Short mmCIF file of C-alpha atoms in Angstrom, two decimals:
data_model
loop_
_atom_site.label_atom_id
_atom_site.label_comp_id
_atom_site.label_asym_id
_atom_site.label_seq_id
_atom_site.Cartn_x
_atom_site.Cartn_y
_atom_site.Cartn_z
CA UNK A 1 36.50 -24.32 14.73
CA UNK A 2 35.51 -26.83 12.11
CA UNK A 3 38.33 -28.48 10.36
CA UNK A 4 37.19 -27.38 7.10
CA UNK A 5 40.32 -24.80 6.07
CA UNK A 6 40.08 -22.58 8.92
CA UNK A 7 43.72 -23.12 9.65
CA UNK A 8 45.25 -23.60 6.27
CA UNK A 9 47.28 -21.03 4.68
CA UNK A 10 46.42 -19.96 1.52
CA UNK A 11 48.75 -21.58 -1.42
CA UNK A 12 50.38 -20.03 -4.70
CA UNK A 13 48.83 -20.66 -7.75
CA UNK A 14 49.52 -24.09 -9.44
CA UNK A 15 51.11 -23.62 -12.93
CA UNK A 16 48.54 -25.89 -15.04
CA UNK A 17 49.17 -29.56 -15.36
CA UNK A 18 49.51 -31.15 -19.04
CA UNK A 19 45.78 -32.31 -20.65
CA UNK A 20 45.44 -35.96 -21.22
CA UNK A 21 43.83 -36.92 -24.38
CA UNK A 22 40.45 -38.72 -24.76
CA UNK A 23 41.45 -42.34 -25.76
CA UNK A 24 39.77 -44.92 -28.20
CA UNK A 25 37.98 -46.06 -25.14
CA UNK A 26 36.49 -43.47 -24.19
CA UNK A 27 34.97 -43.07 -27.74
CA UNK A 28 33.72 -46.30 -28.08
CA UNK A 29 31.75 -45.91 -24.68
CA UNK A 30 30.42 -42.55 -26.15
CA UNK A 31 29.23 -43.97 -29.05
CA UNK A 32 27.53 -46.61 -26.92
CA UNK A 33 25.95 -43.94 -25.18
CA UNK A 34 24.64 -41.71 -28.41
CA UNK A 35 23.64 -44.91 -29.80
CA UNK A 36 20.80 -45.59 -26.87
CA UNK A 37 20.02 -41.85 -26.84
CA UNK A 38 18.62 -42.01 -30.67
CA UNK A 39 17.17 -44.78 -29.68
CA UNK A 40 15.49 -42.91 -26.78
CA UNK A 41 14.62 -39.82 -29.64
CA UNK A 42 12.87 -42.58 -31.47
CA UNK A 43 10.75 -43.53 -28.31
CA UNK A 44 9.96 -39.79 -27.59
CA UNK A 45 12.82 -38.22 -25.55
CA UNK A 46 11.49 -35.50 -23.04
CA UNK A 47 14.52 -33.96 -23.50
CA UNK A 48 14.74 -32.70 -27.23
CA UNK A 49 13.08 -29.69 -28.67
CA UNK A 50 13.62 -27.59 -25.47
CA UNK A 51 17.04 -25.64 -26.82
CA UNK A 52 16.70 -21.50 -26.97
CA UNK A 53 19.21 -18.59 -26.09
CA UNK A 54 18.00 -15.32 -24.41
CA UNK A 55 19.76 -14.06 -27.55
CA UNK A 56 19.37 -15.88 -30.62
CA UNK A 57 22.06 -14.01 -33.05
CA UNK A 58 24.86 -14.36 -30.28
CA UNK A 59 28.08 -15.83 -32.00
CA UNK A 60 31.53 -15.68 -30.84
CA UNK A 61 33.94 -17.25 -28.16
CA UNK A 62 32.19 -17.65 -25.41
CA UNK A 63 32.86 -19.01 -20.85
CA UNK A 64 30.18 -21.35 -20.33
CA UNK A 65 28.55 -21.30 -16.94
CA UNK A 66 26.51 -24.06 -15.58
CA UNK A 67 24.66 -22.70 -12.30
CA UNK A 68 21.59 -24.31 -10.67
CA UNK A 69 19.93 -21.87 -8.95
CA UNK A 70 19.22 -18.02 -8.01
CA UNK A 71 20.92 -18.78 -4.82
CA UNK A 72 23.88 -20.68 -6.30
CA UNK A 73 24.37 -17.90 -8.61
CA UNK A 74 24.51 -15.84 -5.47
CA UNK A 75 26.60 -17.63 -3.70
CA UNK A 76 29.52 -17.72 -6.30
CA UNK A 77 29.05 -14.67 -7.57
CA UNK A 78 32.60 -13.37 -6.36
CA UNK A 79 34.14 -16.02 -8.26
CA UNK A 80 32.05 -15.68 -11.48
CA UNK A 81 32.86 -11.90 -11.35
CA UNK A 82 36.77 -13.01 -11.04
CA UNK A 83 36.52 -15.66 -13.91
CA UNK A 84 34.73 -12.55 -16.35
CA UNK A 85 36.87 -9.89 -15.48
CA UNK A 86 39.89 -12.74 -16.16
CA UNK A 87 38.51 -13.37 -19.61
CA UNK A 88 36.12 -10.03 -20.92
CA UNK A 89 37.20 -11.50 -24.13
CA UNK A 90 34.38 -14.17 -23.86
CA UNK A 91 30.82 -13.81 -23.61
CA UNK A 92 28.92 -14.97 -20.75
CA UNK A 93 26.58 -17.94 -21.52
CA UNK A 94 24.53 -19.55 -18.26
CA UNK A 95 23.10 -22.85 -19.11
CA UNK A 96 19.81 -23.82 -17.40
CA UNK A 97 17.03 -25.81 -17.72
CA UNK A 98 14.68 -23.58 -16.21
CA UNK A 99 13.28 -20.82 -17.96
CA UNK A 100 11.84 -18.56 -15.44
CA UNK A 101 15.41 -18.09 -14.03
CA UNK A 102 16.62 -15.90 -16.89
CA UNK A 103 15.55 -13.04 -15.38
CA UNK A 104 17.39 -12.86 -12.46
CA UNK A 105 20.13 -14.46 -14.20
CA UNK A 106 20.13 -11.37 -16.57
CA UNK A 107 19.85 -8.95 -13.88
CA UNK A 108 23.34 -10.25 -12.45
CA UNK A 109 25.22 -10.40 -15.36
CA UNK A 110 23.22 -8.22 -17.97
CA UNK A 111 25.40 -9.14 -21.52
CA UNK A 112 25.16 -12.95 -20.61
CA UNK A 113 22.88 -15.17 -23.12
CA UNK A 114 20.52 -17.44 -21.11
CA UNK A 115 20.91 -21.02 -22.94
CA UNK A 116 17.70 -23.19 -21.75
CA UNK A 117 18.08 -26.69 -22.42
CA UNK A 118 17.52 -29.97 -21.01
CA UNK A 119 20.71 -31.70 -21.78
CA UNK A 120 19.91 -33.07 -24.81
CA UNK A 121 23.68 -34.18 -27.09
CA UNK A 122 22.38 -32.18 -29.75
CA UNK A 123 22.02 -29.24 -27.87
CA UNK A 124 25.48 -28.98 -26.73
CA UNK A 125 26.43 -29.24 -30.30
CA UNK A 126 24.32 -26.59 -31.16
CA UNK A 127 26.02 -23.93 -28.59
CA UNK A 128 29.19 -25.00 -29.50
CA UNK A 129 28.93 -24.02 -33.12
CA UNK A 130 27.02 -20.79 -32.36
CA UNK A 131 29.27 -19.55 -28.84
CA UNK A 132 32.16 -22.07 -28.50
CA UNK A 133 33.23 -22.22 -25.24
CA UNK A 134 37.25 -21.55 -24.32
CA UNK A 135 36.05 -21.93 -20.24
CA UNK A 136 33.54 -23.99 -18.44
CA UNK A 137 32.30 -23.55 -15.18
CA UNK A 138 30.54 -25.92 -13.05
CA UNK A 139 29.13 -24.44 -10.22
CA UNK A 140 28.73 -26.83 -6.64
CA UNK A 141 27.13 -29.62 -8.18
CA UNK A 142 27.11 -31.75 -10.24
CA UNK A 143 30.19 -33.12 -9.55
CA UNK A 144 28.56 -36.58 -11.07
CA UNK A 145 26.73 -37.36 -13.88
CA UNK A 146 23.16 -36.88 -12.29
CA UNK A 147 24.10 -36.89 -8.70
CA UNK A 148 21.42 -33.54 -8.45
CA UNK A 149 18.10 -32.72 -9.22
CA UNK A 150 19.64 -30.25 -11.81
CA UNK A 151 21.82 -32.23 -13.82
CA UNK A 152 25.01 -31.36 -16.48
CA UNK A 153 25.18 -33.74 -19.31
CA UNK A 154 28.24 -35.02 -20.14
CA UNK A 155 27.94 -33.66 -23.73
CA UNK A 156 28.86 -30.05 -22.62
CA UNK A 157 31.90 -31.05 -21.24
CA UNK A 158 32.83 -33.44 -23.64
CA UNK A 159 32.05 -29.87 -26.22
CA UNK A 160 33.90 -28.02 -24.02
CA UNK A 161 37.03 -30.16 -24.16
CA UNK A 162 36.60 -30.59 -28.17
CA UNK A 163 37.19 -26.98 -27.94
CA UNK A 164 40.16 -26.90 -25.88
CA UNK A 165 38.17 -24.98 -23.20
CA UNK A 166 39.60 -24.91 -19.74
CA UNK A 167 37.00 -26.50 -17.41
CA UNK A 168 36.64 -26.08 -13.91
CA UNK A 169 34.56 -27.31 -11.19
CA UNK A 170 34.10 -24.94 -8.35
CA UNK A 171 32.84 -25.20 -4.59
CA UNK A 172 32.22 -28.97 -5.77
CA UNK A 173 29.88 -30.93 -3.39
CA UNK A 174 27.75 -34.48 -3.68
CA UNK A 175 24.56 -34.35 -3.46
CA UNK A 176 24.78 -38.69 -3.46
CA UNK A 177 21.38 -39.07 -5.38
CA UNK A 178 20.91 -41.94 -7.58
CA UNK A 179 20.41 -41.31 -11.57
CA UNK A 180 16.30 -40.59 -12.20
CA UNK A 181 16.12 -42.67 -15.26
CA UNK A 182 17.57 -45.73 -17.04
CA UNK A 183 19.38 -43.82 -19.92
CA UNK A 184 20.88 -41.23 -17.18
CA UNK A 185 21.87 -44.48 -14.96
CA UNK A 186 24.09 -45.69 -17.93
CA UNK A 187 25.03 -42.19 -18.38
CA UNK A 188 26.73 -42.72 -15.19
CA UNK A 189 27.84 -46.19 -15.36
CA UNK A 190 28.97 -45.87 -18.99
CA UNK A 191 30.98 -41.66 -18.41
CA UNK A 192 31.79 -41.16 -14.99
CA UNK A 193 35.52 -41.91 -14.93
CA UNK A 194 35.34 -39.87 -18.42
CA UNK A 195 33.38 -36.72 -16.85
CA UNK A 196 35.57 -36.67 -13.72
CA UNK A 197 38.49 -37.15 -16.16
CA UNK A 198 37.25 -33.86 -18.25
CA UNK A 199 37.72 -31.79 -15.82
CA UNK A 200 41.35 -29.48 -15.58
CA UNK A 201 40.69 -28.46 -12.11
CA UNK A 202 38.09 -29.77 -9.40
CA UNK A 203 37.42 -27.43 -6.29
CA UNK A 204 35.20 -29.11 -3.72
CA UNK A 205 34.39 -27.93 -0.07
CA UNK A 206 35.35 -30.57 2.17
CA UNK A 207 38.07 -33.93 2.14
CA UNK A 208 35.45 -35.90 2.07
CA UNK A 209 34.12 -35.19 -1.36
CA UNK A 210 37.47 -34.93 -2.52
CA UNK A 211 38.20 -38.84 -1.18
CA UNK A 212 34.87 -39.96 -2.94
CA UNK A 213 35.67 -38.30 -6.01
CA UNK A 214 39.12 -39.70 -6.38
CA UNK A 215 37.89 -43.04 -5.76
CA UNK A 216 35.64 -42.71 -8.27
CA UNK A 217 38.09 -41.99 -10.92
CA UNK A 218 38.85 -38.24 -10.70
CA UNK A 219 43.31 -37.45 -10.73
CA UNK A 220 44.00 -36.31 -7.10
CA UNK A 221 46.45 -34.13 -8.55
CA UNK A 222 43.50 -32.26 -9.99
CA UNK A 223 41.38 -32.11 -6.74
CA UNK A 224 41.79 -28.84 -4.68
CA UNK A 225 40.14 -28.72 -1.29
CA UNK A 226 38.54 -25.17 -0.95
CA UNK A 227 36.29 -24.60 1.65
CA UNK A 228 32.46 -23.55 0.76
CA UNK A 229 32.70 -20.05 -1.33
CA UNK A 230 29.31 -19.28 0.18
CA UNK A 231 31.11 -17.81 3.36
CA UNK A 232 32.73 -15.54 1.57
CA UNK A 233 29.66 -14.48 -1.11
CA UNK A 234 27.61 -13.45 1.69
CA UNK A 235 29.58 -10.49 2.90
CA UNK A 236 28.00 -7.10 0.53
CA UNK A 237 29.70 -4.80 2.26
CA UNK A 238 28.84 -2.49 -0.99
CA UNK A 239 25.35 -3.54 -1.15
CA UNK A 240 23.34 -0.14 -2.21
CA UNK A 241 19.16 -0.39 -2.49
CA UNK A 242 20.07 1.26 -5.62
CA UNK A 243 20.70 -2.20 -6.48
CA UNK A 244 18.00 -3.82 -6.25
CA UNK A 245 14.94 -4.74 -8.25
CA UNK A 246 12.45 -3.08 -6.43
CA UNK A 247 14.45 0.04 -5.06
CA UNK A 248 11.55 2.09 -4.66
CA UNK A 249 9.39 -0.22 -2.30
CA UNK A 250 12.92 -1.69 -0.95
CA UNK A 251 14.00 1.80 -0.06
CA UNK A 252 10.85 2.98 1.34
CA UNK A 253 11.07 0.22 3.59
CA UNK A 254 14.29 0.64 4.73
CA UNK A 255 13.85 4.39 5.55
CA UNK A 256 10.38 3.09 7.72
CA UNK A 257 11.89 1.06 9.94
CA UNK A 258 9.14 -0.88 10.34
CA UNK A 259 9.23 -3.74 12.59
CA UNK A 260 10.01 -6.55 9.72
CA UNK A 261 10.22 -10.20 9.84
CA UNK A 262 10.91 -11.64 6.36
CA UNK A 263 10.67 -15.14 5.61
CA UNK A 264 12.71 -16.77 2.89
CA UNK A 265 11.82 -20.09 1.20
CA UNK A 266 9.44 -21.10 3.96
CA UNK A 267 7.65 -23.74 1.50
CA UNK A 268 6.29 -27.01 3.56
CA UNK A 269 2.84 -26.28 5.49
CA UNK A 270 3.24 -26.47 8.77
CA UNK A 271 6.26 -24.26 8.74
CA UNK A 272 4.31 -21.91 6.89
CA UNK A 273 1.24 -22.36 9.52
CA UNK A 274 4.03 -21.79 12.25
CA UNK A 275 5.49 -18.78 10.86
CA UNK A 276 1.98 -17.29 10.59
CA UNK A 277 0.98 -18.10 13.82
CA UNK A 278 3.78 -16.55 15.08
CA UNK A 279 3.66 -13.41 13.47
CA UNK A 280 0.09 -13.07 14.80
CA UNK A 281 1.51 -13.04 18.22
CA UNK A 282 4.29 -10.74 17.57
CA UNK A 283 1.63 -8.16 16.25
CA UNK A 284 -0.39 -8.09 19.58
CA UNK A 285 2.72 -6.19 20.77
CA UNK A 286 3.71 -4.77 17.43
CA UNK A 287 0.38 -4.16 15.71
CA UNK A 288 2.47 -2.10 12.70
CA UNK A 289 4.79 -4.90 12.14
CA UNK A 290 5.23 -6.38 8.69
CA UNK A 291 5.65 -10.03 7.31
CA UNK A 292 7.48 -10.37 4.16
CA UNK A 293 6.93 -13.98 3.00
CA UNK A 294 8.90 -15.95 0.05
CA UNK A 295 7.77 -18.80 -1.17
CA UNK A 296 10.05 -21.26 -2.46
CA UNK A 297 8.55 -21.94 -5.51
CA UNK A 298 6.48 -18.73 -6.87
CA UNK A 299 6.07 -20.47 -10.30
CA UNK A 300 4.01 -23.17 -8.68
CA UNK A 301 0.48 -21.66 -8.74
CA UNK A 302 -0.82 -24.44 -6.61
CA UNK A 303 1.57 -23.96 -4.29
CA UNK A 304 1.71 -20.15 -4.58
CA UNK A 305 -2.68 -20.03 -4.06
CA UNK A 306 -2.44 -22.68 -0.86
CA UNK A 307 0.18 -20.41 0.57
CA UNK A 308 -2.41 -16.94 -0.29
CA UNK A 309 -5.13 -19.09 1.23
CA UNK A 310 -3.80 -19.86 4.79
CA UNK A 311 -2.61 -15.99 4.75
CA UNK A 312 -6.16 -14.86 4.29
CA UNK A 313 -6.90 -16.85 6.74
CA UNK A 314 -4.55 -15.60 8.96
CA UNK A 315 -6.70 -12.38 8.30
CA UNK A 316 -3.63 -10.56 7.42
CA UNK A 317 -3.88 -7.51 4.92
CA UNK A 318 -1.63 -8.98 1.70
CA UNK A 319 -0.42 -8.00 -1.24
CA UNK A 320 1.71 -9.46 -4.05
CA UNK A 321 5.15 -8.27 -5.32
CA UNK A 322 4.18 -8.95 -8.87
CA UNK A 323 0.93 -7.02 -8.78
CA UNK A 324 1.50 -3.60 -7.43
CA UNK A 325 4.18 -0.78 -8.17
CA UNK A 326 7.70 -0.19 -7.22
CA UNK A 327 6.26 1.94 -4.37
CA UNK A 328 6.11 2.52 -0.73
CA UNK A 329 3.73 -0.33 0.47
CA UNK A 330 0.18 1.30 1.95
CA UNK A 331 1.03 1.08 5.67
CA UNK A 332 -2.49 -0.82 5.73
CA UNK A 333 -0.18 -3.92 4.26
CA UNK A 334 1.17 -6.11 6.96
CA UNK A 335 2.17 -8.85 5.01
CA UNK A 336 3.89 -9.21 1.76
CA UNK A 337 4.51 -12.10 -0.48
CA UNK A 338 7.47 -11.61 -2.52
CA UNK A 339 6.11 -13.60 -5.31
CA UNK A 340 8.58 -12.76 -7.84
CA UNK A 341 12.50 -15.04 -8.41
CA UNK A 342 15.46 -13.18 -7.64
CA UNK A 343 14.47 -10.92 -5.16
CA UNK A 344 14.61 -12.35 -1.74
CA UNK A 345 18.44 -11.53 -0.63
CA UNK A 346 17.87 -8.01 -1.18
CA UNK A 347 14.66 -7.70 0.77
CA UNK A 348 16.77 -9.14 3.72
CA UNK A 349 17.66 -5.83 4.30
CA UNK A 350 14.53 -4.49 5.45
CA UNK A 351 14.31 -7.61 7.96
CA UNK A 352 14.19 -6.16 12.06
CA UNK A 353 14.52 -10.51 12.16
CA UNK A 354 14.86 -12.99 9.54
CA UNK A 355 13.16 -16.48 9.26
CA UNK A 356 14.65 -19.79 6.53
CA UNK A 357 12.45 -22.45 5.46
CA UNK A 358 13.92 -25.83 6.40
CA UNK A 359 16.63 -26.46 3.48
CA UNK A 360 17.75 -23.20 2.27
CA UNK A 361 20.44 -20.38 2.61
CA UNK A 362 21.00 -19.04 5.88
CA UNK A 363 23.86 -17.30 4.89
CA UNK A 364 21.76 -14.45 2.93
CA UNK A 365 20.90 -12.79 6.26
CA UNK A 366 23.22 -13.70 8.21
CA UNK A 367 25.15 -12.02 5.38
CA UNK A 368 23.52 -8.61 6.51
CA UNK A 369 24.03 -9.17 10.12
CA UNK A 370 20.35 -10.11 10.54
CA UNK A 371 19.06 -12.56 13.47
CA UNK A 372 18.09 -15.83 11.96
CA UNK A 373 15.61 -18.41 13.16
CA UNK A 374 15.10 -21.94 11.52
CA UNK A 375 13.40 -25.12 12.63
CA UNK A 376 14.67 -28.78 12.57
CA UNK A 377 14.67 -31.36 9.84
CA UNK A 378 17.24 -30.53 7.10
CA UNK A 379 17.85 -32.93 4.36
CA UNK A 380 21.35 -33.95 4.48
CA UNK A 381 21.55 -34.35 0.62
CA UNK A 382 20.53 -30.60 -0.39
CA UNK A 383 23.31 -27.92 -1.01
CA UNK A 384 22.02 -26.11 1.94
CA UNK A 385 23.02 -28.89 4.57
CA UNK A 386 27.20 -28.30 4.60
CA UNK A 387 26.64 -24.56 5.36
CA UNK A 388 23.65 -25.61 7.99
CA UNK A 389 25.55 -28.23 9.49
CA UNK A 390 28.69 -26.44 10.01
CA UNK A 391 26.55 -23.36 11.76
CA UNK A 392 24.63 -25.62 13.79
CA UNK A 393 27.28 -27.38 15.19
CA UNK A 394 28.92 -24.33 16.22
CA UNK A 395 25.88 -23.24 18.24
CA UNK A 396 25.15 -20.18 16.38
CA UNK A 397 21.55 -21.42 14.62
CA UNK A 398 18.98 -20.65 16.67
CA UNK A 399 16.08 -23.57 15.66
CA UNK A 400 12.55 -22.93 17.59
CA UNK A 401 10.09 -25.79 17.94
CA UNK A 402 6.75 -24.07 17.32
CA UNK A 403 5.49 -20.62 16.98
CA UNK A 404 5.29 -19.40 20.46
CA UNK A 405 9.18 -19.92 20.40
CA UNK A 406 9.45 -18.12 17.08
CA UNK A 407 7.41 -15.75 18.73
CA UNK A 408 9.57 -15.28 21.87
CA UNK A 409 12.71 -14.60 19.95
CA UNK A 410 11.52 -12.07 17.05
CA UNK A 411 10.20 -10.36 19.95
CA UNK A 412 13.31 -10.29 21.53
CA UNK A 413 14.61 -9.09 18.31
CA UNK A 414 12.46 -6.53 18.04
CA UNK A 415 12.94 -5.25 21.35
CA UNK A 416 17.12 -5.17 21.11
CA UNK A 417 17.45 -8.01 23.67
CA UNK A 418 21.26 -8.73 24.74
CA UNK A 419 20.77 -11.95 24.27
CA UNK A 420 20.31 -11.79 20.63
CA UNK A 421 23.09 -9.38 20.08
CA UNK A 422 25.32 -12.05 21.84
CA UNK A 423 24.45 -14.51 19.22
CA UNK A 424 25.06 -12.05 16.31
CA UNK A 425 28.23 -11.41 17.91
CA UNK A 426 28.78 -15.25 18.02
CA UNK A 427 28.01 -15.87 14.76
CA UNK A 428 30.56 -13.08 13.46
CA UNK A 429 32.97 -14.68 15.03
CA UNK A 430 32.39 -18.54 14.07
CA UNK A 431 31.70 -16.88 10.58
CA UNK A 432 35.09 -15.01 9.80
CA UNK A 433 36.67 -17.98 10.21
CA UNK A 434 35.25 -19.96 7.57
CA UNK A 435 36.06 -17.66 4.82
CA UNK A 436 38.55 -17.41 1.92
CA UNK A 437 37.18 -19.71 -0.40
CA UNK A 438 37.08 -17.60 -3.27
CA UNK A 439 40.98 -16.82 -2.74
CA UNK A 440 41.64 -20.36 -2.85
CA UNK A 441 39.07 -21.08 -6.25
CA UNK A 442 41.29 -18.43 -7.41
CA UNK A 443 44.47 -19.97 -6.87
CA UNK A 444 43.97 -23.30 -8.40
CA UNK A 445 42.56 -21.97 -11.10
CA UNK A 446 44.68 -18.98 -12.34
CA UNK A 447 46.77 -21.03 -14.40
CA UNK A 448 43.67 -22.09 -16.80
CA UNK A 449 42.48 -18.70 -17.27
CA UNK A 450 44.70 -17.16 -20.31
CA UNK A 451 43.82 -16.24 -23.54
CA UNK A 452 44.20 -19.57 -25.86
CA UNK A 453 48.04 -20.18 -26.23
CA UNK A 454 49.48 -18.03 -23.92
CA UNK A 455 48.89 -20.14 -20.68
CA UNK A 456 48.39 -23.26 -21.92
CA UNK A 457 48.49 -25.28 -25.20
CA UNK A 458 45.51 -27.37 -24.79
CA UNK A 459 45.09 -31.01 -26.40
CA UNK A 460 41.49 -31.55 -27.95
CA UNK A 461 39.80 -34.79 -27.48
CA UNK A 462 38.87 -36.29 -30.65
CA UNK A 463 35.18 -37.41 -31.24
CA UNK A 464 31.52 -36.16 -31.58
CA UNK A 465 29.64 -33.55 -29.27
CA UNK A 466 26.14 -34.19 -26.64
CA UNK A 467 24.87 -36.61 -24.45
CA UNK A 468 20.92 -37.03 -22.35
CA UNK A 469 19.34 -36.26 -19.80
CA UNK A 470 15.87 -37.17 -18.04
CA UNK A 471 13.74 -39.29 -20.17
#
């Protein structure tokens, strides 16, 4: 098995370690830094004027959550459930910078407020005085100033800490990208040792990230090596289409049992052109099958009409999620495009076989015990890779070439082929022994989740709140 925790025993929780203070240097090199982001509001910062909550007369304490994605808020989901049910005292506030997430983001955690913003220092100033946060949560990345394409400016921490919030860093992981633009370089170079420094607890996957981050400035006595949580948030043993969005359509599927292959985040072209090609095949021998097709990127109407173009071309029946009712599909349909965010792990359900776009979650279902195929060329810097790379070097990712090998195993799929059920078995196996990550996030950070002044008497760093982002 892969060294990553498989063998560890689980530890007691950590009674909290004392909070250093912020020192005079540390001011000084934030005041550099606010001083060259006016200057960058004077020259027309891209990232002012974007601030708005889901729920604009929301006051009170409040946990702030900083998650990337749909799928990141999936895959810590057990642990954000843990860290609410620790505090109910607090509300709920997910910080994002993209808009057409707060959907789904309110659909997991319905009395959260949705705070879009782009980083900007004043905007972290502005949620602190209207929800001030006693917990922050960073979620996988970043665990750097702009290491990720979805960065966390060092303003909301620095808020956070003003307010003697605990803040925690969970299933932390580098992405090892360089800063996008000059002021969120010296963002970096300036507040690195300080933003590593913020933090009361840092959970990260692996002891590699947990070497690079202490040589980078952050206390090992901090640093907690956890495994990835996302073994653990893929199990739903509860999972109920009652659930889900689209229960109706979901269900009717389900009930069917019509030959299904869904694929998730298939986004580049040929990959799409593969999957397509192979799903004509498959229908020669299974003319009622059905091909339930994510894009990555449904918000992208150029993307989303190239994608609609090849599928007519295909001269496959379609329809769209977003424009027809939460209803059994016609059986005329054979291929849907789930066009709408939030959606996709539940429709893994209905999937006889399941196919992921190069760079995205596996684990969603594999979660449901689905057979999986992928194809080659993952980018070692996405969040995707750890979980990838781990699978694939146990031998339980089966990658096809082209579309007649697609072909050849959703057949076998389909047809209940002992082959495939030895892999599921396989992967079972390789897969039960990479969890209890959440157990371990829990442990190290149990003794920063009290009500103020009964676990801890926090110190606050003196100074001013917010910091930049892309310009």
């Amino acid at each position: 098995m892969p060294e990553l925790l498989t063998n560890r025993a689980p530890t007691l929780a950590r009674p909290a370690p004392s909070r250093r203070r912020a020192g005079i240097g540390e001011a000084l090199r934030w005041s550099a830094f606010r001083a060259l982001e006016r200057l960058s509001d004077w020259r027309g910062n891209n990232t002012q004027g974007v601030f708005a909550l889901s729920d604009p007369q929301a006051r009170g304490p409040a946990m702030w959550l900083y998650i990337t994605t749909i799928g990141e808020l999936n895959a810590v989901a057990p642990m954000l459930e843990w860290l609410v049910t620790q505090r109910p005292d607090l509300r709920p506030v997910l910080i994002t910078e993209h808009a057409h997430y707060q959907d789904a983001y309110l659909a997991r955690l319905p009395h959260a407020v949705v705070c879009l913003t782009r980083g900007h220092s004043l905007d972290a100033q502005k949620l602190a005085e209207q929800l001030p946060p006693q917990v922050l949560a960073l979620a996988e990345i970043p665990c750097l100033p702009s290491d990720a394409p979805c960065r966390f400016s060092y303003a909301f921490l620095r808020q956070a800490r003003r307010h003697g919030a605990a803040t925690l860093l969970l299933n932390g992981w580098l992405y090892h990208y360089e800063p996008p633009a000059r002021l969120d370089q010296i963002e970096r170079q300036l507040l690195e040792r300080d933003f590593l420094r913020s933090l009361d607890v840092l959970c990260v996957q692996d002891d590699a990230t947990a070497k690079t981050l202490a040589d980078r400035g952050a206390d090992p006595q901090r640093l907690v090596v956890t495994g990835n949580m996302k073994f653990d948030a893929m199990q739903r043993p509860h999972w109920q289409v009652s659930q889900a969005r689209s229960p109706g359509l979901l269900g009717a599927l389900l009930a069917a049992r019509r030959p299904t292959v869904v694929g998730g985040c298939v986004t580049e072209l040929p990959e799409q052109q593969a999957v397509l090609g192979a799903f004509q095949r498959l229908r020669r021998d299974h003319p009622e099958a059905l091909l339930i097709l994510a894009p990555r990127h449904p918000e992208n109407k150029e993307r989303l009409q190239a994608l609609l173009a090849q599928i007519e071309a295909a001269g496959l029946r379609w329809v769209r999620r977003s424009a027809v009712p939460d209803a059994p599909l016609p059986e005329a349909v054979n291929c849907l495009v789930l066009d709408t965010v939030g959606e996709l792990r539940d429709f893994y359900a209905a999937a006889s076989v399941a196919h992921v776009g190069v760079d995205h979650n596996v684990l969603e279902p594999l979660g449901l015990g689905k057979p999986l195929t992928i194809q080659e060329g993952w980018n070692t810097t996405y969040p995707s890779y750890p979980v990838y790379r781990l699978l694939r070097d146990q031998g339980v990712l089966h990658s096809c070439a082209d579309e007649a090998a697609l072909h050849a195993y959703w057949r076998s799929a389909l047809e209940g082929a002992a082959s495939v059920q030895e892999d599921l078995r396989r992967t079972e196996e390789v897969l039960s022994h990479l969890r209890g990550s959440v157990l371990r996030h829990q442990q190290a950070c149990l003794a920063w989740m009290g009500a103020e002044g009964t676990t801890r008497r926090p110190e606050h760093a003196a100074g001013a709140a917010g910091t930049a982002k892309t310009r």
